[in-house]
Coordinates of C-alpha atoms and ligand atoms in Angstrom, one line a residue:
M151 CA -0.5 0.0 -0.2
L152 CA 1.7 3.2 -0.3
K153 CA 1.2 5.2 3.0
G154 CA -0.6 9.4 2.3
L155 CA 1.9 11.8 2.6
M156 CA -0.7 14.6 5.0
Q157 CA 0.8 15.4 8.0
D158 CA 0.6 13.0 11.2
Q159 CA -1.2 15.6 13.9
P160 CA -2.4 13.9 17.5
L161 CA -5.9 15.0 17.9
L162 CA -5.4 15.9 21.2
I163 CA -7.8 17.4 24.1
S164 CA -6.1 20.6 24.2
S165 CA -6.1 21.0 20.8
L166 CA -9.8 21.7 21.3
I167 CA -9.0 24.0 23.7
E168 CA -6.7 25.8 22.4
H169 CA -8.9 26.5 19.3
A170 CA -11.7 27.5 20.9
A171 CA -9.5 30.3 23.4
R172 CA -8.0 31.7 19.6
F173 CA -11.4 30.8 17.8
H174 CA -13.8 31.7 20.3
P175 CA -12.1 33.5 23.3
R176 CA -14.7 35.7 24.1
G177 CA -17.2 32.7 24.6
E178 CA -18.4 32.9 27.5
I179 CA -18.6 29.7 29.8
V180 CA -21.7 30.4 32.4
S181 CA -21.6 28.6 36.2
R182 CA -24.2 28.1 39.2
T183 CA -21.7 28.2 41.9
N184 CA -20.9 25.4 44.7
E185 CA -20.5 29.4 46.4
G186 CA -24.0 30.2 45.3
P187 CA -23.3 33.4 42.2
I188 CA -23.5 32.7 38.8
H189 CA -20.1 33.0 37.5
R190 CA -18.8 34.8 33.9
C191 CA -15.7 33.7 32.3
T192 CA -14.7 32.6 28.3
Y193 CA -13.0 29.9 26.7
A194 CA -9.6 31.8 26.7
D195 CA -9.7 32.3 31.2
I196 CA -10.2 28.5 30.4
H197 CA -7.2 27.9 28.5
R198 CA -4.8 30.2 30.3
R199 CA -6.2 28.9 33.5
A200 CA -5.9 24.8 32.6
R201 CA -2.3 25.7 31.7
Q202 CA -1.9 27.8 35.5
L203 CA -3.3 24.2 37.0
A204 CA -1.6 22.1 34.8
N205 CA 1.8 23.7 35.9
A206 CA 0.1 23.1 39.6
L207 CA 0.2 19.3 38.4
V208 CA 3.8 18.9 37.8
G209 CA 4.5 20.6 40.8
L210 CA 2.2 18.3 42.6
G211 CA 4.1 15.9 40.7
V212 CA 1.8 14.4 38.7
H213 CA 3.1 12.0 35.2
G214 CA 1.6 11.0 32.2
G215 CA -1.0 8.9 33.3
D216 CA -1.7 9.0 36.7
R217 CA -4.9 9.4 37.7
I218 CA -6.5 12.6 39.0
A219 CA -9.6 11.7 40.5
T220 CA -13.5 14.4 40.6
L221 CA -16.2 14.0 42.5
A222 CA -17.9 17.3 41.1
W223 CA -21.2 19.6 40.0
N224 CA -21.0 21.0 36.1
G225 CA -19.0 23.8 36.4
Y226 CA -15.9 26.1 35.7
R227 CA -13.6 24.8 37.8
H228 CA -14.5 20.9 36.7
M229 CA -13.6 22.8 33.3
E230 CA -9.9 23.4 33.7
L231 CA -9.8 20.4 35.5
Y232 CA -10.5 18.0 31.7
Y233 CA -8.3 20.4 29.9
G234 CA -6.0 21.0 32.4
V235 CA -5.7 17.3 33.7
S236 CA -6.2 15.3 30.9
G237 CA -3.6 18.6 28.1
M238 CA -1.2 17.6 30.2
G239 CA -0.8 14.0 29.8
A240 CA -2.6 12.7 33.1
I241 CA -6.0 10.6 33.2
L242 CA -9.3 12.1 34.6
H243 CA -11.4 10.1 36.8
T244 CA -14.8 11.5 37.0
I245 CA -16.2 10.3 40.0
N246 CA -20.5 9.9 40.2
P247 CA -21.2 11.2 43.9
R248 CA -24.6 9.4 43.7
L249 CA -23.0 6.2 44.3
F250 CA -22.8 4.6 47.3
P251 CA -19.8 5.2 49.8
E252 CA -18.1 2.0 49.6
Q253 CA -18.5 1.8 45.4
I254 CA -16.3 5.1 45.5
E255 CA -14.0 4.2 47.6
Y256 CA -13.6 0.5 45.6
I257 CA -14.0 3.2 42.4
V258 CA -11.3 5.0 43.9
N259 CA -8.3 1.8 45.1
H260 CA -9.0 0.3 41.8
A261 CA -8.6 2.9 39.0
E262 CA -5.8 4.2 42.1
D263 CA -5.8 7.4 41.1
Q264 CA -4.0 9.6 43.2
L265 CA -5.3 13.3 44.4
L266 CA -8.6 14.1 44.4
F267 CA -10.5 17.9 43.5
F268 CA -14.0 18.0 44.9
D269 CA -15.9 20.8 45.5
L270 CA -18.3 22.0 48.3
S271 CA -20.7 19.9 49.2
F272 CA -18.8 17.3 49.0
V273 CA -16.5 17.8 52.0
P274 CA -18.2 15.4 54.3
L275 CA -18.0 12.5 51.9
V276 CA -14.5 12.9 51.5
E277 CA -13.6 13.9 55.4
R278 CA -15.6 9.9 55.6
L279 CA -13.1 8.1 52.4
A280 CA -9.8 9.5 52.8
K281 CA -8.7 7.2 55.0
V282 CA -9.5 4.7 53.0
L283 CA -7.9 5.7 49.8
P284 CA -4.2 5.1 50.5
T285 CA -3.1 5.8 46.8
V286 CA -4.8 9.3 46.9
R287 CA -1.8 11.5 48.3
G288 CA -3.7 14.9 47.9
F289 CA -6.5 16.3 48.7
V290 CA -7.7 18.9 46.1
V291 CA -11.3 21.8 47.5
M292 CA -12.3 23.3 44.4
T293 CA -13.3 26.9 45.7
D294 CA -11.5 30.2 47.3
R295 CA -9.8 31.4 50.6
A296 CA -12.9 32.6 51.8
H297 CA -14.6 28.9 51.1
F298 CA -12.3 26.8 52.3
P299 CA -14.7 24.2 54.4
E300 CA -13.0 23.6 58.7
C301 CA -12.7 19.7 58.5
S302 CA -10.6 16.4 58.9
I303 CA -9.0 15.7 55.6
P304 CA -5.5 16.0 55.6
G305 CA -3.4 18.3 54.6
L306 CA -6.1 19.9 52.0
L307 CA -5.1 22.3 49.5
C308 CA -7.4 25.0 48.5
Y309 CA -8.0 24.6 44.7
E310 CA -7.1 28.8 44.2
D311 CA -4.5 28.7 46.1
L312 CA -3.0 26.4 44.5
L313 CA -3.4 28.2 40.5
A314 CA -2.5 32.1 41.8
T315 CA 0.8 30.1 43.1
Q316 CA 1.8 29.6 38.9
T317 CA 1.8 31.3 35.3
S318 CA -0.3 30.3 32.4
D319 CA 3.4 29.3 30.8
Y320 CA 2.9 26.3 29.5
E321 CA 3.5 24.7 26.4
W322 CA 0.3 21.3 26.5
P323 CA 3.3 18.3 25.3
Q324 CA 2.1 16.4 21.5
F325 CA 2.1 12.7 22.0
D326 CA 0.8 9.8 20.7
E327 CA -3.3 10.5 20.0
N328 CA -4.3 7.0 21.4
T329 CA -2.9 8.0 25.0
A330 CA -5.7 7.5 27.5
S331 CA -7.4 10.5 28.7
S332 CA -10.0 10.0 30.7
L333 CA -12.1 7.2 32.5
C334 CA -16.0 6.8 33.7
Y335 CA -16.7 3.6 35.5
T336 CA -20.1 2.5 34.0
S337 CA -22.8 2.0 37.3
G338 CA -24.6 -1.3 36.7
T339 CA -26.5 -2.4 38.6
T340 CA -25.0 -6.2 39.7
G341 CA -21.1 -6.7 40.3
N342 CA -18.9 -4.2 41.0
P343 CA -18.0 -0.8 38.2
K344 CA -16.0 -1.5 35.7
G345 CA -13.4 1.8 34.1
V346 CA -13.9 3.2 30.5
L347 CA -10.9 4.6 29.8
Y348 CA -10.7 7.4 26.9
S349 CA -8.4 8.4 24.7
H350 CA -7.7 11.3 23.1
R351 CA -8.1 10.0 19.8
S352 CA -11.6 8.9 20.8
S353 CA -12.8 12.6 22.4
V354 CA -11.8 14.3 19.7
L355 CA -13.4 11.8 16.9
H356 CA -16.9 11.6 19.4
S357 CA -16.2 15.8 20.0
W358 CA -17.4 16.3 15.5
A359 CA -20.0 13.6 15.2
A360 CA -21.8 15.7 18.3
C361 CA -21.0 18.8 16.5
A362 CA -21.7 17.0 12.6
T363 CA -25.5 18.1 11.9
D364 CA -26.9 15.0 11.8
G365 CA -25.5 14.6 15.3
L366 CA -26.0 16.9 18.2
A367 CA -25.5 19.9 15.7
I368 CA -24.1 22.0 18.6
G369 CA -22.0 25.5 17.1
S370 CA -20.6 28.7 18.1
S371 CA -24.4 30.1 17.8
E372 CA -26.2 28.3 20.6
T373 CA -26.3 28.5 24.0
V374 CA -26.4 25.0 25.3
L375 CA -27.1 23.9 29.5
L376 CA -25.9 20.6 30.5
V377 CA -27.7 19.5 32.8
V378 CA -26.4 16.0 32.3
P379 CA -23.6 16.1 35.0
M380 CA -19.3 16.1 34.1
F381 CA -19.6 12.4 36.2
H382 CA -21.2 10.9 33.2
V383 CA -19.4 10.2 30.1
N384 CA -18.7 13.1 30.3
A385 CA -21.5 15.0 30.1
W386 CA -21.7 13.4 26.7
G387 CA -18.9 14.8 25.1
M388 CA -20.2 18.4 25.5
P389 CA -17.2 20.4 27.6
Y390 CA -15.2 18.7 24.2
A391 CA -17.9 19.7 21.5
G392 CA -18.4 23.1 23.5
A393 CA -15.4 24.1 22.9
M394 CA -14.6 22.5 19.0
C395 CA -17.8 24.5 18.1
G396 CA -16.8 27.6 20.7
A397 CA -20.9 27.3 21.4
R398 CA -22.2 29.2 25.3
L399 CA -22.1 26.6 27.8
V400 CA -24.2 27.5 31.0
M401 CA -23.6 25.1 34.3
P402 CA -26.4 24.5 36.4
G403 CA -23.8 23.2 39.0
P404 CA -25.6 21.3 41.8
A405 CA -29.3 22.7 41.6
L406 CA -31.1 20.5 38.8
D407 CA -34.6 20.9 40.6
G408 CA -37.2 22.4 38.4
R409 CA -37.3 25.7 39.8
S410 CA -34.0 26.1 39.5
V411 CA -32.9 24.6 35.9
Y412 CA -36.5 27.1 34.9
Q413 CA -34.3 30.2 35.9
L414 CA -30.6 29.2 34.0
L415 CA -33.3 28.2 30.5
R416 CA -34.8 31.5 31.6
D417 CA -31.7 34.4 31.6
E418 CA -29.7 32.5 29.9
Q419 CA -31.7 32.3 26.4
V420 CA -30.7 28.7 26.8
T421 CA -31.5 27.6 23.3
L422 CA -30.2 23.3 23.4
A423 CA -30.3 21.5 27.1
L424 CA -29.2 17.9 27.1
G425 CA -30.7 15.5 29.8
V426 CA -32.0 12.7 31.2
P427 CA -36.0 12.6 31.8
T428 CA -35.6 12.4 35.9
V429 CA -34.8 15.7 35.1
W430 CA -37.4 16.8 32.9
M431 CA -39.2 15.2 34.6
M432 CA -39.2 17.9 37.0
L433 CA -39.0 20.3 35.1
L434 CA -42.3 19.6 33.8
Q435 CA -43.4 19.4 36.9
H436 CA -42.1 22.9 37.9
V437 CA -43.9 23.9 34.8
D438 CA -47.9 22.7 35.7
S439 CA -47.0 24.1 39.7
E440 CA -46.4 27.5 39.0
R441 CA -48.2 27.8 35.6
L442 CA -45.6 28.7 33.8
N443 CA -45.4 30.0 30.1
P444 CA -42.2 28.7 28.4
A445 CA -43.0 29.3 24.6
D446 CA -43.0 32.9 25.9
E447 CA -40.4 33.7 28.3
L448 CA -38.0 30.4 27.1
C449 CA -36.1 31.0 23.4
L450 CA -35.3 27.3 24.0
R451 CA -34.9 25.2 20.1
R452 CA -34.5 21.2 21.5
V453 CA -33.8 19.3 24.0
V454 CA -31.3 15.5 23.8
I455 CA -33.1 13.2 25.9
G456 CA -31.3 10.1 26.6
G457 CA -30.0 8.3 29.1
S458 CA -33.4 6.1 29.0
A459 CA -36.1 6.3 27.2
A460 CA -38.2 9.9 26.2
P461 CA -41.8 8.5 26.9
R462 CA -43.3 9.9 23.8
A463 CA -45.7 12.5 26.8
M464 CA -42.3 14.1 27.6
I465 CA -41.6 14.4 23.5
E466 CA -45.4 16.2 22.7
R467 CA -44.8 18.2 26.0
F468 CA -41.4 20.3 24.8
A469 CA -44.3 20.6 21.5
T470 CA -46.8 21.9 23.1
T471 CA -45.6 24.1 26.2
F472 CA -42.5 25.0 25.0
G473 CA -41.7 25.2 20.8
A474 CA -39.2 23.0 21.2
F475 CA -37.9 19.8 19.8
V476 CA -37.0 16.7 21.6
V477 CA -33.8 15.2 19.7
H478 CA -33.7 11.5 20.9
A479 CA -29.9 10.6 21.4
W480 CA -28.3 6.8 23.2
G481 CA -25.4 6.2 24.2
M482 CA -24.5 4.5 27.0
T483 CA -21.1 4.8 29.2
E484 CA -19.4 2.6 26.5
M485 CA -20.0 4.2 23.7
S486 CA -18.1 8.1 25.0
P487 CA -21.5 7.8 25.0
L488 CA -22.7 9.2 21.2
G489 CA -24.4 6.4 19.1
T490 CA -27.3 7.1 17.5
V491 CA -29.2 10.4 17.3
C492 CA -32.8 11.3 16.3
N493 CA -32.9 13.4 13.6
L494 CA -35.9 14.2 10.6
L495 CA -35.0 13.1 6.4
P496 CA -36.6 15.5 4.1
K497 CA -39.3 12.6 3.9
H498 CA -40.7 13.7 7.2
A499 CA -40.6 17.1 5.9
G500 CA -45.2 17.0 5.7
Y501 CA -45.4 14.8 8.8
S502 CA -48.5 15.3 11.0
L503 CA -47.1 16.3 15.1
D504 CA -48.9 12.3 15.9
Q505 CA -46.7 10.8 12.9
R506 CA -43.8 13.0 14.4
L507 CA -43.6 12.0 17.7
S508 CA -44.4 8.2 16.9
L509 CA -41.2 8.5 14.7
Q510 CA -39.0 10.8 17.3
E511 CA -39.8 8.4 20.3
K512 CA -37.1 5.9 18.3
Q513 CA -33.8 6.7 19.3
G514 CA -32.5 7.6 16.2
R515 CA -29.6 6.9 13.4
A516 CA -26.7 5.5 14.3
V517 CA -24.0 8.7 13.3
Y518 CA -21.0 7.7 11.1
G519 CA -17.8 6.4 13.8
V520 CA -21.2 3.9 14.7
E521 CA -22.0 0.6 13.1
L522 CA -25.2 -1.5 13.9
K523 CA -26.6 -4.4 14.2
I524 CA -28.7 -6.4 15.7
V525 CA -28.8 -10.2 16.8
D526 CA -30.9 -12.7 17.9
D527 CA -30.1 -15.6 20.9
A528 CA -28.0 -17.7 18.2
L529 CA -26.0 -14.9 17.5
A530 CA -27.1 -14.5 13.7
S531 CA -28.6 -11.0 11.5
L532 CA -31.7 -10.3 12.0
P533 CA -33.4 -7.9 9.2
H534 CA -33.8 -3.5 10.1
D535 CA -38.3 -4.2 8.9
G536 CA -38.6 -1.8 12.0
V537 CA -40.0 -5.5 14.2
A538 CA -37.7 -8.3 14.4
A539 CA -36.0 -7.1 18.2
G540 CA -32.9 -8.6 19.1
H541 CA -30.2 -8.1 21.0
L542 CA -28.0 -4.4 20.3
L543 CA -24.7 -4.5 18.8
V544 CA -21.8 -1.6 18.4
R545 CA -18.3 -0.9 17.2
G546 CA -16.8 2.0 16.1
P547 CA -13.8 4.2 17.3
W548 CA -15.3 5.8 20.1
I549 CA -16.3 2.0 21.8
A550 CA -14.8 0.5 24.2
R551 CA -13.1 -2.7 23.4
C552 CA -12.6 -3.8 27.0
Y553 CA -12.9 -2.3 30.6
Y554 CA -9.8 -0.4 33.0
R555 CA -7.7 -3.2 34.2
D556 CA -9.4 -5.8 33.4
D557 CA -7.9 -6.9 29.7
D558 CA -8.7 -10.0 29.9
S559 CA -12.8 -8.9 29.7
A560 CA -13.4 -10.4 25.7
V561 CA -16.2 -7.7 25.6
L562 CA -16.3 -8.5 22.3
D563 CA -17.9 -10.9 19.9
D564 CA -14.7 -12.2 16.8
A565 CA -16.1 -9.5 14.3
G566 CA -14.7 -7.1 16.9
F567 CA -18.9 -5.8 18.3
F568 CA -19.6 -4.9 21.5
D569 CA -22.8 -6.0 22.9
T570 CA -25.1 -3.2 24.3
G571 CA -27.2 -5.0 26.5
D572 CA -29.3 -3.5 24.9
V573 CA -32.8 -5.0 22.6
A574 CA -33.8 -3.2 19.5
T575 CA -35.8 -2.9 16.1
I576 CA -34.3 -1.0 13.7
D577 CA -36.2 -0.3 10.7
P578 CA -35.9 0.5 7.3
D579 CA -34.5 4.1 6.9
G580 CA -32.2 3.1 9.9
Y581 CA -34.1 4.5 12.7
M582 CA -33.3 2.4 16.5
Q583 CA -35.4 2.1 18.7
I584 CA -34.7 0.4 22.4
T585 CA -37.3 -2.1 23.6
D586 CA -35.8 -3.4 26.5
R587 CA -32.3 -3.8 28.5
S588 CA -31.9 -7.1 27.7
K589 CA -31.9 -7.8 31.6
D590 CA -35.8 -6.9 32.0
V591 CA -37.3 -8.0 28.0
I592 CA -40.4 -9.2 30.5
K593 CA -41.0 -13.5 28.2
S594 CA -44.7 -13.8 28.5
G595 CA -45.8 -17.5 26.1
G596 CA -42.0 -17.2 24.3
E597 CA -42.2 -13.4 23.1
W598 CA -41.5 -11.0 24.4
I599 CA -43.3 -7.8 26.0
S600 CA -40.7 -4.5 25.8
S601 CA -41.2 -3.3 29.3
I602 CA -40.1 0.4 27.9
A603 CA -43.3 1.1 25.7
L604 CA -45.2 -0.6 28.3
E605 CA -44.3 2.5 30.9
N606 CA -44.0 5.6 28.1
A607 CA -47.4 4.7 27.1
A608 CA -48.6 4.5 31.2
I609 CA -47.2 7.9 31.1
G610 CA -49.6 9.4 29.0
H611 CA -52.2 8.9 31.5
P612 CA -52.3 12.9 32.9
A613 CA -52.8 11.4 36.5
V614 CA -49.1 9.5 36.1
A615 CA -46.3 11.4 37.3
E616 CA -44.1 8.1 36.7
A617 CA -44.1 4.2 36.2
A618 CA -42.8 1.3 36.0
V619 CA -42.7 -3.0 34.1
I620 CA -41.6 -5.7 35.1
G621 CA -41.9 -8.9 34.5
V622 CA -43.5 -11.3 37.9
P623 CA -43.3 -15.5 37.2
H624 CA -46.7 -16.5 35.3
A625 CA -48.1 -20.0 36.3
K626 CA -49.4 -20.7 32.2
W627 CA -47.6 -17.9 30.2
Q628 CA -44.2 -18.0 32.6
E629 CA -44.1 -14.2 32.5
R630 CA -46.8 -11.8 32.7
P631 CA -46.0 -8.1 33.0
L632 CA -46.9 -5.7 36.7
L633 CA -47.4 -2.1 36.2
I634 CA -46.4 -0.3 39.2
V635 CA -47.1 3.7 38.6
V636 CA -46.3 6.6 41.3
R637 CA -49.1 8.8 40.3
K638 CA -49.5 13.0 40.7
A639 CA -49.9 14.3 43.5
G640 CA -53.7 14.9 44.5
Q641 CA -54.7 13.0 41.8
A642 CA -57.1 9.9 41.8
L643 CA -56.3 6.9 39.7
E644 CA -57.1 3.3 39.9
R645 CA -56.2 0.5 38.8
A646 CA -59.3 -0.6 35.8
S647 CA -59.3 3.4 34.2
L648 CA -55.6 2.7 33.8
L649 CA -55.7 -0.8 31.9
E650 CA -58.3 0.7 30.2
F651 CA -56.9 4.3 29.1
L652 CA -53.7 1.0 27.7
A653 CA -56.6 -1.1 26.2
G654 CA -55.7 0.0 21.9
K655 CA -52.1 1.8 23.0
V656 CA -50.3 -1.6 23.5
S657 CA -51.5 -5.3 21.8
P658 CA -54.4 -6.9 23.9
W659 CA -52.2 -9.5 25.2
W660 CA -48.9 -6.9 26.0
L661 CA -51.3 -5.1 28.5
P662 CA -50.6 -5.6 32.4
D663 CA -52.0 -8.5 33.9
D664 CA -52.1 -5.5 37.1
V665 CA -50.9 -2.5 39.2
A666 CA -49.5 -1.6 41.2
F667 CA -49.6 2.3 43.1
V668 CA -46.0 3.4 44.6
D669 CA -45.4 6.6 46.5
E670 CA -42.1 6.6 44.4
L671 CA -39.9 4.0 42.3
P672 CA -35.7 3.4 42.9
H673 CA -33.8 4.9 40.9
T674 CA -29.5 4.0 40.3
A675 CA -26.8 6.9 40.4
T676 CA -27.6 7.4 36.7
G677 CA -31.4 8.2 36.9
K678 CA -32.7 5.7 35.3
L679 CA -35.6 3.2 37.2
H680 CA -33.9 0.5 39.5
K681 CA -35.9 -3.1 37.7
L682 CA -33.4 -5.4 40.1
R683 CA -34.6 -3.2 43.4
L684 CA -38.2 -4.0 42.1
R685 CA -37.8 -6.7 40.7
E686 CA -37.0 -7.2 44.5
M687 CA -39.2 -5.4 45.9
F688 CA -42.0 -7.3 44.2
R689 CA -40.2 -10.7 44.3
D690 CA -43.4 -12.0 47.1
Y691 CA -46.1 -10.9 44.8
R692 CA -48.0 -13.1 43.1
L693 CA -50.8 -11.7 40.2
P694 CA -53.9 -12.6 40.2
T695 CA -54.1 -14.0 36.9
S696 CA -51.5 -17.4 37.8
R697 CA -53.7 -18.2 41.9
Ligands
AMP119 P1 -24.5 4.5 30.7 O1 -23.9 3.5 30.6 O2 -24.9 4.6 32.2 O3 -24.4 5.4 29.9 O4 -26.4 3.3 30.2 C1 -26.2 3.2 29.5 C2 -27.4 2.8 28.9 O5 -28.8 3.4 29.4 C3 -27.6 2.1 27.4 O6 -27.2 1.3 26.8 C4 -29.2 1.9 27.3 O7 -29.5 0.6 28.5 C5 -30.0 3.3 28.6 N1 -30.6 3.9 27.7 C6 -29.2 5.5 27.3 N2 -30.0 6.3 26.2 C7 -31.3 5.4 26.1 C8 -32.7 5.8 25.8 N3 -32.1 7.7 24.7 N4 -32.8 5.3 25.6 C9 -33.4 3.9 25.6 N5 -32.2 4.1 26.7 C10 -31.4 4.6 27.1

C-alpha cells in the first residue's frame, strides 16, 4: 500500500481548548457555583487557568498516565480540570457522587487515583472516605480561600491558592493520540463498577460527531445547558464538543431541581439543553405547578434526551408547551456515549405532529463512526424491518474494546462488535428503537414484551407521574407484566381506568396483568429506573391471573 502524504497531527484534547481560546476567546462559560452566585468566564479564561492548573499538577509531582479524580458538579473549575489534567497527559477520572460511598471507595482504589479534586458539597463524603483511599496522596477542594472549609481532611489544598501560585506559561505536550485521557466507571446494577478508559483520539473524534448537523448539531450560535453531569460519560462529551465549535455553555452546578433549571433556561436564554428524562420530569412538574408559559419566556429550540427512553408524552409536552423539538439520543458509557440521534429526514417534512412523535420516540439513526446490528440469541443477524427485536451490537472508534485493568474482559465478538445489553429494532430507514435491556425483557409465552413501550404508554395518562414495568412469574405464560405507578400529587387513579387507558395503545396481549401503586420508584445513580431493586421489592408478589 502507498501511504498518504498528509500531516501526522495527533488528535489531542488540548487542541480543542487551544482552538476555542484562539477563535472563540469571548465564548462564555456560565456556571451556577457551589458557593451560590452565577460565575461567568470565557474559553480564553478556561485555557489560561487550565495551563496554570497543568503547572500546578507538575509541581505536585503528577506524571503522564497518573489518574486524577474529581467529585464535582458541572462548573468552570471542573472544565479546567477536563483540559488541565488530560492536556498535560494525565487521566481525568470523573466519579459519580451519587454512588454509595463503598462503591466510590472501590472505584478510587481500583483506579489508584493519586489526587482527588472535589466540590464543597462533598466535604462530608471525602472526610468519611479519606482514610480508606491509600493511593490518594493529595486532596484539593475546588473553592477559594474565603470558602475554605473547616474539616478533618489531611493536608487539604485549596484550588484557587494552587492556581494563584502558577503562571499560565505552559506548552501543551504533544504525544500519541491513543494515549488515555479520561476514565469513567459504569454504574451497573450488578457486580463491581467497570472502568471505561477513553483516549484523546476517541474523545476528539466523538466531538466531531456531536457537532455534526446530523449529530447534535452544535455550533457557536447555540447556548447549551449541560444538565447531564460532567461525572457521567463526560457530560455526553459536551465540554469537548463545546470548545470545538465555540458554543456558549451553561453549567447548573448542584441545583438540578425544576425551579433552578427553569431559571437558567430563562435568564441565560438557553437554546439547547441536554439531560435524562428524570430531570425533565422535574422541570415539567415545576412548569405545571407554577402555571408558567415557557413558550413565551424561553428561547429553547431543542432538548436532547438520552440515558433512558424519552416518553412520547414528554416529547409532546416539549413541542406544545415549549415550542421545542426533542432530539432523542442513545448511547452508553462504553460508547463515549453517542451512538444514535433521532433527527428527521427530508421525507418527514410533511408529517403531522402525531406521525412525528411516533418517529421521535425512536432512539434514532447511527452517527457516522458507529455501526449497529441486531442479532438473535444464536447471534444470527436480524432484518432491519422495524419489527424484529434483537440484541444490539455496536462497533466504532469511540467504543470500548475492554475495561480498565481487566484486559481479559472479552467484551467484543469475533467481528469486533460490543454487546450493549440493549434489545432493539431497526427500521428500513435505519431508525433504531430500544425495546428493553436484555435483562428486563418480559418473556411471555415464548414472545417478548417491551417494558419500555408499556412504561411510556402509561406515562401518557395525565394522572401518572412515573411508571415502571417488570415481569413477574406466571403459572401459564412464564412471565407477565406488572405495572408499578406513582400517581401525580392530588390525583386519584385506579387500576381499571389505567388499564382501560392502555387498551388500544399496546397489543392486547401486552396489557399488564395488574397495577401496583407506590409513592416513589427506585432509581440508579444515573437516574435510570432501578429494575433489579423493583424486582426484589416485588419478589413475593403473586399476579391475580396466576393464582
Ligand atoms: P450508561 O452507561 O449509564 O450511560 O447507560 C447506558 C444505557 O442507558 C444504555 O445501554 C441503555 O440501556 C440506556 N439508554 C441510554 N439512552 C437511552 C435512550 N435514549 N432510550 C433508552 N435507553 C437508553
